[in-house]
Coordinates of C-alpha atoms and ligand atoms in Angstrom, one line a residue:
M1 CA -56.8 3.6 -17.5
D2 CA -53.9 5.5 -15.9
V3 CA -51.1 3.3 -15.0
V4 CA -48.4 5.6 -13.5
R5 CA -48.3 5.4 -9.7
L6 CA -45.9 6.0 -6.9
L7 CA -43.9 3.1 -5.6
P8 CA -44.7 1.8 -2.1
D9 CA -42.0 3.1 0.3
A10 CA -40.6 -0.4 1.0
V11 CA -39.9 -0.9 -2.7
A12 CA -38.5 2.6 -3.2
N13 CA -36.2 2.1 -0.2
Q14 CA -35.0 -1.2 -1.6
I15 CA -34.1 0.4 -4.9
A16 CA -32.3 3.2 -3.0
A17 CA -30.4 0.6 -1.0
G18 CA -29.0 -0.8 -4.2
E19 CA -27.2 2.5 -4.6
V20 CA -26.2 3.3 -1.1
I21 CA -25.6 -0.1 0.5
Q22 CA -23.7 -2.4 -1.8
R23 CA -21.9 -4.5 0.7
P24 CA -21.3 -4.8 4.4
A25 CA -18.5 -2.3 4.1
S26 CA -20.8 0.5 2.8
C27 CA -23.2 -0.3 5.6
L28 CA -20.4 0.0 8.2
K29 CA -19.3 3.3 6.7
E30 CA -22.8 4.8 7.0
L31 CA -23.3 3.7 10.5
V32 CA -19.9 4.9 11.8
E33 CA -20.4 8.3 10.0
N34 CA -23.7 8.7 11.8
S35 CA -21.9 8.1 15.1
L36 CA -19.3 10.7 14.2
D37 CA -21.9 13.2 13.1
A38 CA -23.6 12.6 16.5
G39 CA -20.4 13.8 18.2
A40 CA -19.4 10.4 19.5
T41 CA -15.9 10.2 21.1
R42 CA -16.0 6.4 21.5
I43 CA -17.2 4.0 18.9
E44 CA -17.3 0.2 19.2
I45 CA -17.8 -2.0 16.1
L46 CA -18.7 -5.6 16.3
M47 CA -18.9 -7.8 13.3
L48 CA -19.8 -11.4 12.6
D49 CA -19.0 -13.3 9.4
A50 CA -17.6 -10.3 7.6
G51 CA -20.7 -8.3 8.4
R52 CA -23.1 -10.7 6.8
T53 CA -24.6 -12.0 10.0
L54 CA -24.1 -8.9 12.1
L55 CA -22.8 -5.4 12.0
Q56 CA -23.1 -3.6 15.3
V57 CA -22.0 0.0 16.0
I58 CA -22.2 1.4 19.6
D59 CA -21.5 5.0 20.1
N60 CA -21.6 7.5 23.0
G61 CA -23.0 10.3 20.8
R62 CA -26.0 12.6 21.2
G63 CA -28.6 9.8 20.8
M64 CA -32.1 10.4 19.5
S65 CA -35.6 11.1 21.0
D66 CA -38.2 8.4 20.5
T67 CA -39.8 10.3 17.6
D68 CA -36.5 11.0 15.9
T69 CA -35.5 7.4 16.2
R70 CA -38.6 6.5 14.2
M71 CA -38.2 9.4 11.8
A72 CA -34.6 8.6 11.0
F73 CA -35.8 5.6 9.1
E74 CA -38.0 7.6 6.7
R75 CA -36.7 8.4 3.3
H76 CA -34.8 11.7 3.0
A77 CA -35.2 12.3 6.7
T78 CA -32.1 14.1 8.1
S79 CA -31.2 16.4 10.9
K80 CA -28.1 17.6 9.0
I81 CA -29.3 20.0 6.3
Q82 CA -32.5 22.0 5.9
E83 CA -32.2 23.7 2.6
A84 CA -30.2 23.4 -0.6
K85 CA -27.7 26.1 0.3
D86 CA -26.6 24.1 3.4
L87 CA -25.0 21.7 0.9
Y88 CA -22.3 24.2 0.3
T89 CA -21.3 24.6 4.0
L90 CA -21.4 20.9 5.0
H91 CA -19.8 20.1 8.3
T92 CA -21.2 16.6 8.6
M93 CA -20.4 13.3 6.9
G94 CA -24.0 12.5 6.1
F95 CA -26.7 14.7 4.6
R96 CA -28.8 12.7 2.3
G97 CA -31.0 11.0 4.8
E98 CA -30.8 7.8 2.8
A99 CA -28.7 5.5 4.8
L100 CA -30.9 4.3 7.6
P101 CA -34.0 3.7 5.5
S102 CA -31.9 1.9 2.9
I103 CA -30.2 -0.3 5.5
A104 CA -33.6 -1.1 7.1
A105 CA -35.0 -2.1 3.7
V106 CA -32.5 -4.9 3.2
S107 CA -31.8 -6.2 6.7
H108 CA -33.2 -6.7 10.2
V109 CA -32.3 -3.6 12.2
E110 CA -32.5 -3.3 16.0
I111 CA -31.6 0.2 17.4
M112 CA -31.5 1.5 20.9
S113 CA -30.9 5.2 21.4
R114 CA -31.0 7.6 24.3
R115 CA -30.3 11.3 24.8
Q116 CA -28.6 12.7 27.9
E117 CA -31.8 14.5 28.9
D118 CA -34.1 11.5 28.7
E119 CA -34.7 9.1 31.5
V120 CA -35.3 6.1 29.2
G121 CA -34.3 5.3 25.7
T122 CA -36.1 3.9 22.7
L123 CA -35.9 0.5 21.2
L124 CA -37.0 0.1 17.6
E125 CA -37.0 -3.0 15.4
I126 CA -37.5 -2.9 11.7
A127 CA -37.1 -5.6 9.1
G128 CA -37.5 -5.1 5.4
S129 CA -38.8 -1.5 6.0
Q130 CA -41.6 -2.9 8.3
V131 CA -41.6 -1.7 11.9
I132 CA -41.8 -4.7 14.2
R133 CA -41.8 -3.0 17.5
Q134 CA -41.0 0.3 19.2
E135 CA -40.9 0.6 22.9
A136 CA -39.1 2.4 25.8
C137 CA -36.0 0.7 27.0
Q138 CA -33.1 1.1 29.5
C139 CA -29.9 1.9 27.7
A140 CA -26.8 4.1 27.9
V141 CA -26.7 7.6 26.4
G142 CA -25.8 7.2 22.7
T143 CA -26.9 4.9 20.0
N144 CA -26.5 1.1 19.7
I145 CA -27.5 -0.2 16.3
K146 CA -27.4 -3.8 15.1
V147 CA -27.8 -4.7 11.4
K148 CA -28.5 -8.4 11.1
D149 CA -28.7 -10.6 8.1
L150 CA -27.8 -8.0 5.5
F151 CA -29.6 -8.6 2.2
Y152 CA -31.7 -11.4 3.6
N153 CA -34.5 -10.4 1.3
V154 CA -32.3 -9.6 -1.7
P155 CA -30.9 -13.0 -2.7
A156 CA -29.2 -11.5 -5.8
R157 CA -27.3 -9.1 -3.7
R158 CA -26.3 -11.7 -1.2
K159 CA -25.0 -14.0 -3.8
F160 CA -23.0 -11.2 -5.3
L161 CA -21.0 -10.7 -2.1
K162 CA -17.4 -12.0 -2.3
T163 CA -15.8 -14.4 0.1
D164 CA -15.7 -13.5 3.8
Q165 CA -12.0 -12.8 3.3
T166 CA -12.6 -10.2 0.7
E167 CA -15.6 -8.6 2.5
L168 CA -13.6 -8.4 5.7
R169 CA -10.8 -6.6 3.8
N170 CA -13.4 -4.2 2.4
L171 CA -14.7 -3.6 5.9
L172 CA -11.2 -2.9 7.2
T173 CA -10.4 -0.5 4.3
E174 CA -13.5 1.5 5.2
F175 CA -12.5 1.4 8.8
Y176 CA -9.0 2.7 8.1
H177 CA -10.5 5.5 6.0
I178 CA -12.5 6.7 9.0
A179 CA -10.2 5.9 11.9
L180 CA -7.2 7.6 10.3
V181 CA -9.0 10.9 10.0
Y182 CA -10.7 10.8 13.5
P183 CA -7.7 10.2 15.8
Q184 CA -9.5 12.1 18.5
V185 CA -12.1 9.3 18.6
Q186 CA -11.5 6.1 20.4
F187 CA -12.3 3.0 18.3
T188 CA -12.6 -0.7 18.9
L189 CA -13.2 -3.2 16.1
A190 CA -14.0 -6.8 16.7
H191 CA -14.6 -9.6 14.2
N192 CA -16.1 -13.0 15.2
D193 CA -15.3 -12.2 18.9
E194 CA -11.7 -11.3 18.2
I195 CA -10.6 -7.7 18.8
L196 CA -8.7 -6.6 15.8
Y197 CA -8.1 -3.0 16.7
S198 CA -8.4 -1.1 19.9
L199 CA -7.4 2.4 19.2
P200 CA -7.0 5.0 22.0
I201 CA -7.5 8.7 21.5
A202 CA -4.4 10.0 19.7
N203 CA -3.1 12.5 17.2
E204 CA -2.8 11.7 13.5
K205 CA 0.7 10.4 13.7
Q206 CA 0.0 8.1 16.7
R207 CA -3.1 6.8 14.9
I208 CA -1.2 5.9 11.8
E209 CA 1.3 4.1 14.0
A210 CA -1.5 2.3 15.9
I211 CA -3.0 1.0 12.6
F212 CA 0.0 0.3 10.4
G213 CA 2.9 0.1 12.9
G214 CA 2.2 -3.5 14.2
A215 CA 2.3 -4.2 17.9
A216 CA 6.0 -4.4 18.5
N217 CA 7.6 -1.3 17.2
R218 CA 5.1 1.3 16.5
T219 CA 7.3 4.4 16.5
L220 CA 9.5 2.8 13.9
Y221 CA 6.7 3.0 11.4
T222 CA 6.5 6.7 11.2
S223 CA 10.3 7.1 11.3
R224 CA 10.0 6.1 7.7
F225 CA 8.2 9.4 6.9
V226 CA 8.8 13.1 6.8
E227 CA 6.3 15.6 8.0
V228 CA 4.5 17.9 5.6
K229 CA 2.9 21.1 6.8
S230 CA 1.7 24.1 4.8
E231 CA -0.7 26.8 5.7
T232 CA -2.0 29.0 3.0
E233 CA -5.1 31.1 2.6
L234 CA -6.6 28.6 0.2
V235 CA -5.8 25.3 1.9
N236 CA -4.0 23.8 4.9
I237 CA -2.1 20.6 4.2
Y238 CA -0.7 18.5 7.0
G239 CA 0.6 15.0 7.0
F240 CA 3.4 12.5 6.4
V241 CA 5.1 11.3 3.2
G242 CA 7.4 8.3 3.0
K243 CA 11.1 8.8 2.6
P244 CA 12.0 7.8 -1.0
E245 CA 14.1 4.8 0.0
E246 CA 11.2 3.4 2.0
A247 CA 9.0 3.3 -1.1
T248 CA 7.4 -0.1 -1.8
K249 CA 5.0 -1.7 -4.2
N250 CA 2.6 -2.0 -1.4
A251 CA 2.3 1.7 -0.3
Q252 CA -0.4 3.1 1.9
Q253 CA -1.7 6.2 0.2
Y254 CA -4.4 8.3 1.7
F255 CA -5.8 11.7 1.1
F256 CA -8.4 13.3 3.5
V257 CA -10.2 16.5 3.1
N258 CA -12.2 18.1 6.0
G259 CA -12.4 14.8 7.9
R260 CA -13.3 12.7 4.9
Y261 CA -11.3 10.2 2.9
M262 CA -11.0 11.0 -0.7
R263 CA -9.5 9.6 -3.9
H264 CA -7.8 12.2 -6.0
P265 CA -5.8 10.9 -9.0
Y266 CA -4.7 14.5 -9.9
F267 CA -3.3 15.2 -6.4
H268 CA -1.7 11.8 -6.4
K269 CA 0.1 12.9 -9.5
A270 CA 1.3 16.0 -7.7
V271 CA 2.8 13.7 -5.0
M272 CA 4.4 11.4 -7.5
T273 CA 5.8 14.4 -9.4
A274 CA 7.5 15.6 -6.2
Y275 CA 9.3 12.2 -6.0
A276 CA 10.4 12.3 -9.6
G277 CA 13.9 10.8 -9.9
L278 CA 13.9 9.6 -6.3
L279 CA 12.2 6.2 -6.7
S280 CA 13.5 3.0 -7.9
G281 CA 11.7 0.4 -10.0
E282 CA 8.0 0.1 -9.6
T283 CA 7.9 1.4 -6.0
T284 CA 5.7 4.2 -4.8
P285 CA 5.9 6.1 -1.5
S286 CA 3.3 5.9 1.2
Y287 CA 1.6 9.0 2.2
F288 CA -1.1 10.3 4.6
L289 CA -2.1 13.8 3.7
Y290 CA -4.8 15.8 5.4
F291 CA -6.4 18.8 3.7
T292 CA -8.4 21.5 5.4
I293 CA -10.3 23.8 3.2
A294 CA -13.4 26.1 3.3
P295 CA -16.4 23.8 2.8
D296 CA -17.6 26.0 -0.1
A297 CA -14.4 25.3 -2.0
I298 CA -15.1 21.7 -2.5
D299 CA -18.0 19.7 -3.8
V300 CA -18.8 16.5 -2.0
N301 CA -22.3 16.2 -3.4
V302 CA -21.3 13.6 -6.0
H303 CA -22.4 10.0 -5.6
P304 CA -23.2 8.4 -2.2
T305 CA -20.5 5.7 -2.6
K306 CA -18.0 7.6 -4.6
T307 CA -15.0 9.0 -2.9
E308 CA -13.9 11.5 -5.5
I309 CA -14.2 15.1 -4.4
K310 CA -14.1 18.2 -6.7
F311 CA -12.0 21.2 -5.7
A312 CA -12.6 24.7 -7.0
D313 CA -8.8 25.4 -7.4
E314 CA -7.3 22.1 -8.3
Q315 CA -4.4 23.4 -10.2
L316 CA -3.3 25.8 -7.5
I317 CA -3.6 23.1 -4.9
F318 CA -1.6 20.8 -7.1
Q319 CA 1.3 23.4 -7.1
I320 CA 1.1 23.9 -3.4
L321 CA 1.1 20.2 -2.7
L322 CA 4.0 19.6 -5.1
S323 CA 6.1 22.3 -3.6
V324 CA 5.5 21.5 0.0
I325 CA 6.4 17.9 -0.5
R326 CA 9.5 18.8 -2.4
E327 CA 10.5 21.1 0.3
S328 CA 9.9 18.5 3.0
L329 CA 11.9 15.9 1.1
G330 CA 14.6 18.4 0.5
K331 CA 14.9 19.2 4.2
F332 CA 15.1 15.5 4.9
N333 CA 17.9 15.2 2.3
I334 CA 20.2 17.8 3.8
S335 CA 19.7 16.2 7.1
P336 CA 19.4 12.4 6.9
S337 CA 19.5 12.1 10.7
L338 CA 16.3 14.2 11.0
D339 CA 14.4 12.6 13.9
F340 CA 10.8 12.4 13.0
N341 CA 9.8 12.7 16.7
R342 CA 11.3 16.1 17.1
E343 CA 8.6 17.9 15.4
G344 CA 9.8 20.4 12.7
E345 CA 13.3 20.8 14.1
I346 CA 16.1 20.3 11.7
E347 CA 19.7 19.7 12.5
M348 CA 22.1 21.8 10.5
P349 CA 25.8 21.3 10.5
V350 CA 27.3 23.7 13.0
L351 CA 30.0 26.0 11.7
T352 CA 32.4 27.4 14.2
S353 CA 35.1 29.9 13.5
D354 CA 37.7 27.2 13.3
T355 CA 35.8 24.9 11.0
P356 CA 37.9 25.1 7.8
I357 CA 35.8 26.3 5.0
S358 CA 37.1 24.9 1.7
Q359 CA 36.1 26.4 -1.6
P360 CA 33.7 24.0 -3.3
T361 CA 35.0 22.8 -6.7
V362 CA 32.5 22.6 -9.5
M363 CA 33.4 21.0 -12.8
V364 CA 31.7 22.5 -15.8
D365 CA 31.6 21.3 -19.3
P366 CA 31.4 24.6 -21.3
N367 CA 30.1 22.8 -24.3
Y368 CA 27.2 21.2 -22.5
N369 CA 23.9 22.2 -23.9
P370 CA 20.9 20.2 -22.7
F371 CA 18.7 21.6 -25.4
H372 CA 20.9 20.8 -28.3
P373 CA 18.8 18.6 -30.7
N374 CA 21.5 15.9 -31.1
R375 CA 21.6 15.3 -27.3
A376 CA 18.1 13.8 -27.3
A377 CA 18.9 11.3 -29.9
K378 CA 22.0 10.1 -28.1
A379 CA 20.4 10.0 -24.7
P380 CA 19.7 6.6 -23.1
S381 CA 15.9 7.2 -23.4
H382 CA 16.1 6.5 -27.1
W383 CA 17.7 3.2 -26.4
D384 CA 15.2 2.5 -23.7
S385 CA 12.4 3.0 -26.1
L386 CA 13.3 -0.3 -27.8
Y387 CA 12.1 -2.0 -24.6
T388 CA 8.7 -0.4 -24.2
P389 CA 6.0 -3.0 -23.8
S390 CA 5.6 -5.1 -26.9
S391 CA 1.9 -4.3 -27.1
S392 CA 2.7 -0.7 -28.0
R393 CA 5.2 -1.5 -30.7
P394 CA 5.0 -3.3 -33.9
T395 CA 6.0 -6.9 -33.2
S396 CA 7.1 -7.8 -36.7
Q397 CA 10.7 -7.9 -35.6
Q398 CA 9.9 -10.0 -32.6
E399 CA 8.0 -12.4 -34.8
L400 CA 11.2 -12.8 -36.8
I401 CA 12.8 -14.7 -33.9
P402 CA 11.4 -18.2 -33.5
D403 CA 11.9 -19.4 -30.0
A404 CA 13.8 -22.5 -31.0
F405 CA 16.0 -20.6 -33.4
L406 CA 18.6 -18.8 -31.4
P407 CA 20.1 -21.5 -29.1
S408 CA 21.4 -23.6 -32.0
L409 CA 22.9 -20.6 -33.7
L410 CA 24.9 -18.7 -31.1
P411 CA 28.4 -18.6 -32.5
E412 CA 31.0 -20.7 -30.9
G413 CA 33.1 -18.8 -28.2
W414 CA 31.0 -15.6 -28.4
K415 CA 31.8 -12.6 -26.3
P416 CA 29.2 -10.6 -24.5
Y417 CA 29.3 -6.9 -24.0
Q418 CA 27.5 -4.9 -21.3
Y419 CA 26.1 -1.6 -22.3
Q420 CA 24.9 1.0 -19.7
E421 CA 24.9 -1.7 -17.0
K422 CA 21.5 -2.6 -18.4
Y423 CA 21.9 -4.4 -21.7
I424 CA 23.8 -7.4 -22.7
L425 CA 24.9 -7.2 -26.3
C426 CA 25.8 -10.3 -28.2
P427 CA 26.1 -11.7 -31.7
S428 CA 23.2 -13.6 -33.3
P429 CA 22.6 -14.8 -36.8
L430 CA 20.0 -12.1 -37.3
G431 CA 22.0 -9.2 -36.1
L432 CA 23.1 -7.6 -32.9
M433 CA 21.1 -9.1 -30.0
A434 CA 20.4 -6.8 -27.1
I435 CA 19.1 -8.4 -23.9
E436 CA 17.8 -6.4 -20.9
Q437 CA 19.6 -8.0 -18.0
H438 CA 17.0 -7.5 -15.3
R439 CA 14.1 -8.7 -17.4
A440 CA 16.1 -11.7 -18.7
H441 CA 16.8 -12.8 -15.1
V442 CA 13.2 -12.2 -14.1
T443 CA 12.1 -14.6 -16.9
I444 CA 14.6 -17.2 -15.8
L445 CA 13.8 -17.0 -12.1
Y446 CA 10.1 -17.0 -12.7
E447 CA 10.3 -20.4 -14.3
Q448 CA 12.4 -21.7 -11.4
Y449 CA 10.0 -20.3 -8.7
K450 CA 7.1 -21.7 -10.7
A451 CA 8.6 -25.2 -10.7
M452 CA 9.3 -24.9 -7.0
L453 CA 5.7 -23.9 -6.3
Q454 CA 4.4 -26.8 -8.3
H455 CA 6.7 -29.3 -6.7
P456 CA 7.3 -28.0 -3.2
T457 CA 10.8 -28.4 -2.0
F458 CA 10.6 -27.1 1.5
A459 CA 14.3 -26.5 1.2
S460 CA 15.1 -23.6 3.3
Q461 CA 18.1 -21.6 4.2
Q462 CA 18.1 -20.7 7.9
L463 CA 18.4 -17.1 9.0
L464 CA 21.0 -16.4 11.7
F465 CA 18.5 -14.1 13.3
P466 CA 14.8 -14.6 12.7
E467 CA 13.2 -11.5 11.3
A468 CA 9.9 -10.2 12.5
M469 CA 7.4 -9.2 9.8
E470 CA 4.6 -7.0 11.0
L471 CA 1.5 -6.8 8.9
T472 CA -1.7 -4.9 8.8
M473 CA -4.9 -6.9 9.5
D474 CA -5.6 -6.4 5.8
D475 CA -2.3 -8.1 4.9
M476 CA -2.9 -10.9 7.4
I477 CA -6.0 -11.9 5.5
V478 CA -4.2 -12.0 2.2
I479 CA -1.2 -14.0 3.5
E480 CA -3.2 -16.7 5.4
P481 CA -4.2 -18.8 2.3
L482 CA -0.6 -18.4 0.8
L483 CA 1.2 -20.0 3.8
D484 CA 1.3 -23.5 2.3
S485 CA 2.8 -22.3 -0.9
L486 CA 5.3 -20.1 0.8
R487 CA 6.4 -22.9 3.1
G488 CA 6.7 -25.2 0.0
L489 CA 9.2 -22.6 -1.4
G490 CA 11.3 -22.7 1.7
F491 CA 9.9 -19.8 3.8
E492 CA 9.7 -20.7 7.4
L493 CA 7.0 -18.6 9.0
D494 CA 5.6 -18.7 12.5
L495 CA 2.7 -16.6 13.7
L496 CA 3.9 -14.0 16.2
G497 CA 0.9 -12.5 18.0
K498 CA -2.1 -11.6 15.9
D499 CA -0.5 -9.3 13.3
A500 CA 3.1 -10.5 12.8
Y501 CA 5.1 -13.5 11.6
S502 CA 8.6 -14.5 12.5
I503 CA 10.7 -15.5 9.5
S504 CA 13.3 -18.1 10.4
G505 CA 14.1 -19.6 7.0
V506 CA 14.0 -18.4 3.4
P507 CA 14.4 -20.1 0.0
A508 CA 18.0 -20.3 -1.0
L509 CA 17.2 -18.5 -4.3
L510 CA 16.4 -15.4 -2.3
G511 CA 20.0 -14.5 -1.8
Q512 CA 20.5 -11.1 -0.3
T513 CA 17.0 -10.0 -0.9
N514 CA 15.3 -8.7 2.3
P515 CA 12.7 -11.5 3.1
V516 CA 10.3 -9.0 4.7
K517 CA 10.2 -6.9 1.5
A518 CA 9.9 -10.0 -0.7
L519 CA 6.9 -11.3 1.3
K520 CA 5.2 -8.0 1.4
D521 CA 5.6 -7.7 -2.3
I522 CA 4.1 -11.1 -2.7
I523 CA 1.1 -10.0 -0.7
Y524 CA 0.8 -7.0 -2.9
S525 CA 0.9 -8.8 -6.1
V526 CA -1.5 -11.5 -5.0
R527 CA -3.9 -8.7 -4.0
E528 CA -3.4 -6.8 -7.2
C529 CA -4.1 -9.6 -9.5
G530 CA -7.0 -10.8 -7.4
A531 CA -5.7 -14.3 -7.1
T532 CA -7.8 -16.8 -5.1
V533 CA -7.3 -20.3 -3.8
E534 CA -9.2 -21.6 -6.8
K535 CA -7.2 -19.7 -9.4
G536 CA -4.0 -20.5 -7.7
F537 CA -1.2 -18.3 -6.4
V538 CA 1.7 -19.6 -8.5
H539 CA 1.8 -16.8 -11.0
P540 CA 1.8 -13.8 -8.7
I541 CA 4.1 -15.4 -6.1
A542 CA 6.6 -16.5 -8.8
L543 CA 6.5 -13.2 -10.6
S544 CA 6.9 -11.1 -7.5
L545 CA 9.8 -13.2 -6.2
A546 CA 11.5 -13.1 -9.6
Q547 CA 11.2 -9.3 -9.8
D548 CA 12.6 -8.9 -6.3
T549 CA 15.5 -11.3 -6.6
A550 CA 16.6 -10.7 -10.2
I551 CA 19.8 -8.9 -11.0
P552 CA 18.9 -5.2 -11.0
V553 CA 19.6 -2.7 -13.8
G554 CA 22.8 -0.9 -12.9
Q555 CA 24.7 -4.0 -11.8
L556 CA 28.0 -4.6 -13.5
L557 CA 28.3 -8.2 -14.8
T558 CA 31.3 -10.3 -15.6
D559 CA 31.5 -12.0 -19.0
D560 CA 30.8 -15.4 -17.4
Q561 CA 27.7 -14.0 -15.6
M562 CA 26.5 -12.6 -18.9
R563 CA 27.1 -15.7 -20.8
D564 CA 25.4 -17.8 -18.1
L565 CA 22.4 -15.5 -18.2
V566 CA 22.0 -15.5 -21.9
E567 CA 22.4 -19.3 -22.2
K568 CA 19.9 -19.9 -19.5
L569 CA 17.5 -17.4 -21.1
I570 CA 17.5 -18.8 -24.5
A571 CA 17.2 -22.4 -23.2
L572 CA 13.7 -21.5 -21.9
P573 CA 10.7 -22.4 -24.1
H574 CA 9.6 -18.7 -24.1
Y575 CA 12.1 -16.0 -23.6
R576 CA 11.2 -13.1 -25.7
L577 CA 8.8 -11.6 -23.2
T578 CA 8.8 -11.5 -19.4
P579 CA 5.9 -13.3 -17.7
D580 CA 4.2 -9.9 -17.4
G581 CA 4.7 -9.1 -21.1
K582 CA 7.7 -6.9 -21.3
T583 CA 10.3 -7.2 -24.1
V584 CA 13.4 -9.1 -23.0
L585 CA 15.4 -9.0 -26.2
T586 CA 15.6 -7.2 -29.4
I587 CA 17.7 -7.9 -32.5
I588 CA 19.1 -5.0 -34.3
D589 CA 19.7 -5.4 -38.0
I590 CA 23.3 -4.3 -38.6
S591 CA 23.6 -5.1 -42.3
L592 CA 24.3 -1.5 -43.2
Ligands
ADP1 P1 -28.0 11.3 7.2 O1 -26.8 10.8 8.0 O2 -27.7 11.6 5.8 O3 -28.7 12.5 7.8 P2 -29.1 8.8 7.9 O4 -30.2 8.0 7.2 O5 -27.8 8.2 7.9 O6 -29.1 10.1 7.1 O7 -29.6 9.2 9.3 C1 -30.8 9.9 9.5 C2 -30.8 10.7 10.8 O8 -30.8 9.9 11.9 C3 -29.5 11.6 10.9 O9 -29.7 12.8 10.3 C4 -29.4 11.7 12.4 O10 -30.2 12.8 12.9 C5 -30.0 10.4 13.0 N1 -29.0 9.5 13.4 C6 -28.6 8.4 12.7 N2 -27.6 7.7 13.4 C7 -27.5 8.3 14.5 C8 -26.6 8.1 15.7 N3 -25.7 7.1 15.7 N4 -26.7 9.0 16.7 C9 -27.6 10.0 16.7 N5 -28.4 10.3 15.6 C10 -28.4 9.5 14.6
MG2 MG1 -25.8 9.1 7.7

């Protein structure tokens, strides 16, 4: 007996849905992309319970005829391409004809659609790929689609979804990807009856401000950026890159190509290369970069849910990108007062005939040769290599130092010595001990913050002027469950509208550290390490605060400060590595 047969459509669709629709956010993406492909200029998104209960997208696009409405839910049914070669000249977001049938296989869909030329529209209801009803209806021109009870018939998928918090963040991320690249489209987004975003028609810059600028001072947000613009035969690049001193750990980094969000690690590297030497610590710049390129020079035909895009001339684009960003940053450097709002115009110092022109003096060391082999050996980088993460180095020497060994054996009346404003050198029974000052302080402060988090003190230092901290909706979701811990530490935070907090008090340990930066970094590290209420927030909060408030590299220390630091450090039960595993101290054997 022959046993190979075709799968029923409903089953095939459910399998396809596993690929295309993984979570509410992927469903939202497909629906909104359909609206954009239909030429909508206004798109309204309504969500309940992070999209689990309802995802509704209402557009004013072209709409569909009654037959097309039904056809749209057939597998591989699309109006966007007709033959294989069309794939190379894509001008639409969709083209696979998989989204609607996949969604309808794993949810309860209700769609109303009407074209301009039709008197009445069509109402179609489908659940688990079965048509429940189709009839004429009264409705506005455009399409109004409701996806209810996503994954109602795929319990495994439903169980696999994360908390509402996480799913909502995924939905917002997807929304940003689209809204940032379609500023000419008006968007509204509501969750559980609260309007989170209402974005008017705008240009790219205004759209970025509307999303990330917070309610109070939108234009301030983009004043932290410089404009980038380059037109070449191969590619046009337009956008904004953050000024180096505005770099944070929590940077917003976006690439778009031909109206599509993309991830591109190689181009990211180009951006980072342009900032070489301009960034401090672990910060990275924010950027919003829009590429326009001939559709046949890229390949979007990868995976339905992947956002990587291949370019034919990646190396050339890398070079263009690198040089245009360098150039923009350079312009900004010679003119720090450059006003972002005056597009493209740069203020140059005005030289008049009576401006005295003095001869610049340049001091040259005639013996300097950067390529001399001995230079490399003496350069600080060699010294730094002692402090590379312990995992990449043999630890034998570290193992030589038992934790309890040093404190008892520091010689009486010892004198510290600071080297390169980075290392504290001091004697030890095993040899010359070198301690990295920033890491040592991070390790000490970490323990202090950890203790404060475990035994809330609520001891707060009042700020003379409360500071406003504006957050994205995304950040609001992360900070919400942290509030108790933060208050226990001494942060006094009050909700200010729906996307901002006012900070009126901070933990005394914070010192001169900017509280807004400290809190944003906490949000970032909690997000990065995927901390949850159950797992606890102590580690990411304590680590982030310790890193932000510790003595930086480059700070000159007095002998007393150094001694204090060393003594506090070696009094800790573990002091050889920072809480994130970086080497704090090394002992150099000097028995020659
Ligand atoms: P694709 O977008 O890849 O073509 P979909 O399954 O997402 O596949 O949609 C199938 C077809 O349904 C589309 O090609 C389009 O013709 C039609 N369609 C879907 N959504 C809309 C909408 N909001 N407005 C008008 N037409 C739509
Ligand atoms: Mg589609």
